Amino acid sequence: MTLLYQRLQEKKVKFNHVCEVGVYVPTVSNIGDFIRDGISATLVEADPVIAKEIETYFKGYDIRVYPFAMWDYNGVLQLSKAEASTFVSALASSPALENDGFKVNASTHLKCPASVFRRSILVNLTS
């Protein structure tokens, strides 16, 4: 049980829908406890392999998985994978670069679809 889930349960906060962007792996999802409680969820993960793992892990639950990166344009985005951190390769700064000393190189690149938030998610949540 995550600390977030535990604190919200103690306060008796109720949700109809939860969302997580950048899931990493389903076993450590920040909203997994909510999903297992039957709350509908939207999960966004740019890595297509991980997106499939999320669908498999939460099979049978009320979830929608979006296999793309949220960005400021629709198209293709190049990401770098650094352990638990995936970030836009073109950025000059990220936690992996600043805190972990990660070096961007071609072997860590991942190209994925990118989509503007309002066009990709909000329309689907209301339909």
Coordinates of C-alpha atoms in Angstrom, one line a residue:
M1 CA 0.0 0.0 0.0
T2 CA 1.4 3.4 -1.0
L3 CA 1.7 6.2 1.6
L4 CA -0.5 8.4 -0.7
Y5 CA -3.3 5.8 -0.8
Q6 CA -3.0 5.2 3.0
R7 CA -3.3 8.9 3.8
L8 CA -6.2 9.5 1.5
Q9 CA -8.0 6.4 2.9
E10 CA -7.5 7.8 6.5
K11 CA -9.1 11.1 5.4
K12 CA -11.9 9.2 3.7
V13 CA -11.2 10.9 0.3
K14 CA -13.2 9.3 -2.5
F15 CA -12.3 9.2 -6.1
N16 CA -14.3 8.3 -9.3
H17 CA -11.3 8.3 -11.5
V18 CA -7.5 8.5 -11.0
C19 CA -4.6 9.2 -13.4
E20 CA -0.9 8.5 -13.6
V21 CA 1.4 9.9 -16.2
G22 CA 4.8 8.1 -16.5
V23 CA 4.0 4.9 -14.8
Y24 CA 7.5 3.3 -15.1
V25 CA 6.4 -0.3 -14.3
P26 CA 2.9 -1.5 -13.1
T27 CA 4.1 -3.1 -9.9
V28 CA 5.1 0.2 -8.5
S29 CA 2.3 2.3 -9.9
N30 CA 1.3 5.2 -7.6
I31 CA -2.4 4.5 -8.3
G32 CA -2.4 0.6 -8.2
D33 CA -4.2 0.5 -4.9
F34 CA -7.0 2.7 -6.3
I35 CA -7.2 0.4 -9.4
R36 CA -7.5 -2.7 -7.2
D37 CA -10.3 -1.0 -5.3
G38 CA -12.2 -0.8 -8.6
I39 CA -11.7 2.9 -9.3
S40 CA -11.4 3.7 -13.0
A41 CA -8.0 4.9 -14.1
T42 CA -6.1 6.5 -16.9
L43 CA -2.4 5.5 -17.2
V44 CA 0.0 7.2 -19.6
E45 CA 3.3 5.5 -20.4
A46 CA 5.5 6.4 -23.4
D47 CA 7.5 3.1 -23.5
P48 CA 5.3 0.7 -25.6
V49 CA 6.8 -2.4 -23.9
I50 CA 5.9 -1.0 -20.5
A51 CA 2.4 0.1 -21.7
K52 CA 1.7 -3.5 -22.7
E53 CA 2.9 -4.7 -19.3
I54 CA 0.5 -2.2 -17.6
E55 CA -2.4 -3.6 -19.7
T56 CA -1.5 -7.2 -18.8
Y57 CA -0.9 -6.4 -15.1
F58 CA -4.2 -4.6 -14.6
K59 CA -6.2 -6.8 -16.9
G60 CA -9.8 -7.1 -15.8
Y61 CA -9.8 -3.6 -14.1
D62 CA -11.4 -0.4 -15.4
I63 CA -8.3 1.2 -17.0
R64 CA -7.3 3.0 -20.1
V65 CA -3.6 2.9 -21.1
Y66 CA -2.3 5.6 -23.5
P67 CA 1.1 4.5 -25.0
F68 CA 2.6 7.9 -25.8
A69 CA 4.4 10.8 -24.3
M70 CA 2.5 13.9 -23.2
W71 CA 4.2 16.9 -24.9
D72 CA 3.5 20.2 -26.5
Y73 CA 3.0 18.9 -30.0
N74 CA 1.6 15.8 -31.7
G75 CA 4.2 13.8 -33.5
V76 CA 7.3 11.7 -32.6
L77 CA 9.5 12.4 -29.6
Q78 CA 12.9 11.0 -28.7
L79 CA 13.3 9.9 -25.1
S80 CA 16.2 8.6 -23.1
K81 CA 15.7 5.7 -20.6
A82 CA 17.7 5.9 -17.4
E83 CA 16.6 3.2 -15.0
A84 CA 13.4 4.5 -13.4
S85 CA 13.7 7.9 -15.2
T86 CA 12.6 8.4 -18.8
F87 CA 13.0 11.9 -20.2
V88 CA 13.1 13.9 -23.4
S89 CA 16.6 13.5 -24.8
A90 CA 16.8 17.1 -26.0
L91 CA 16.3 18.6 -22.6
A92 CA 19.4 20.2 -21.0
S93 CA 18.4 19.2 -17.5
S94 CA 16.5 16.4 -15.9
P95 CA 16.7 14.6 -12.5
A96 CA 18.7 11.7 -14.2
L97 CA 21.2 14.1 -15.7
E98 CA 21.5 16.3 -12.6
N99 CA 21.3 13.9 -9.8
D100 CA 22.5 10.6 -11.3
G101 CA 25.1 11.8 -13.7
F102 CA 23.3 10.0 -16.6
K103 CA 24.9 10.5 -20.0
V104 CA 22.6 10.6 -23.0
N105 CA 23.6 8.2 -25.8
A106 CA 22.0 6.5 -28.7
S107 CA 21.8 3.1 -27.0
T108 CA 19.3 4.6 -24.4
H109 CA 17.1 6.3 -27.0
L110 CA 13.4 5.4 -27.5
K111 CA 11.3 7.0 -30.1
C112 CA 7.6 7.2 -29.3
P113 CA 4.4 9.0 -30.3
A114 CA 3.8 12.3 -28.6
S115 CA 0.5 14.0 -28.0
V116 CA -0.8 17.2 -26.6
F117 CA -2.6 16.6 -23.3
R118 CA -5.9 18.2 -24.0
R119 CA -6.3 16.5 -27.3
S120 CA -5.3 13.0 -26.2
I121 CA -6.8 12.5 -22.7
L122 CA -9.5 15.0 -21.9
V123 CA -11.6 14.1 -24.9
N124 CA -11.5 10.4 -24.0
L125 CA -12.3 11.0 -20.4
T126 CA -15.5 12.8 -21.2
S127 CA -16.7 10.4 -24.0

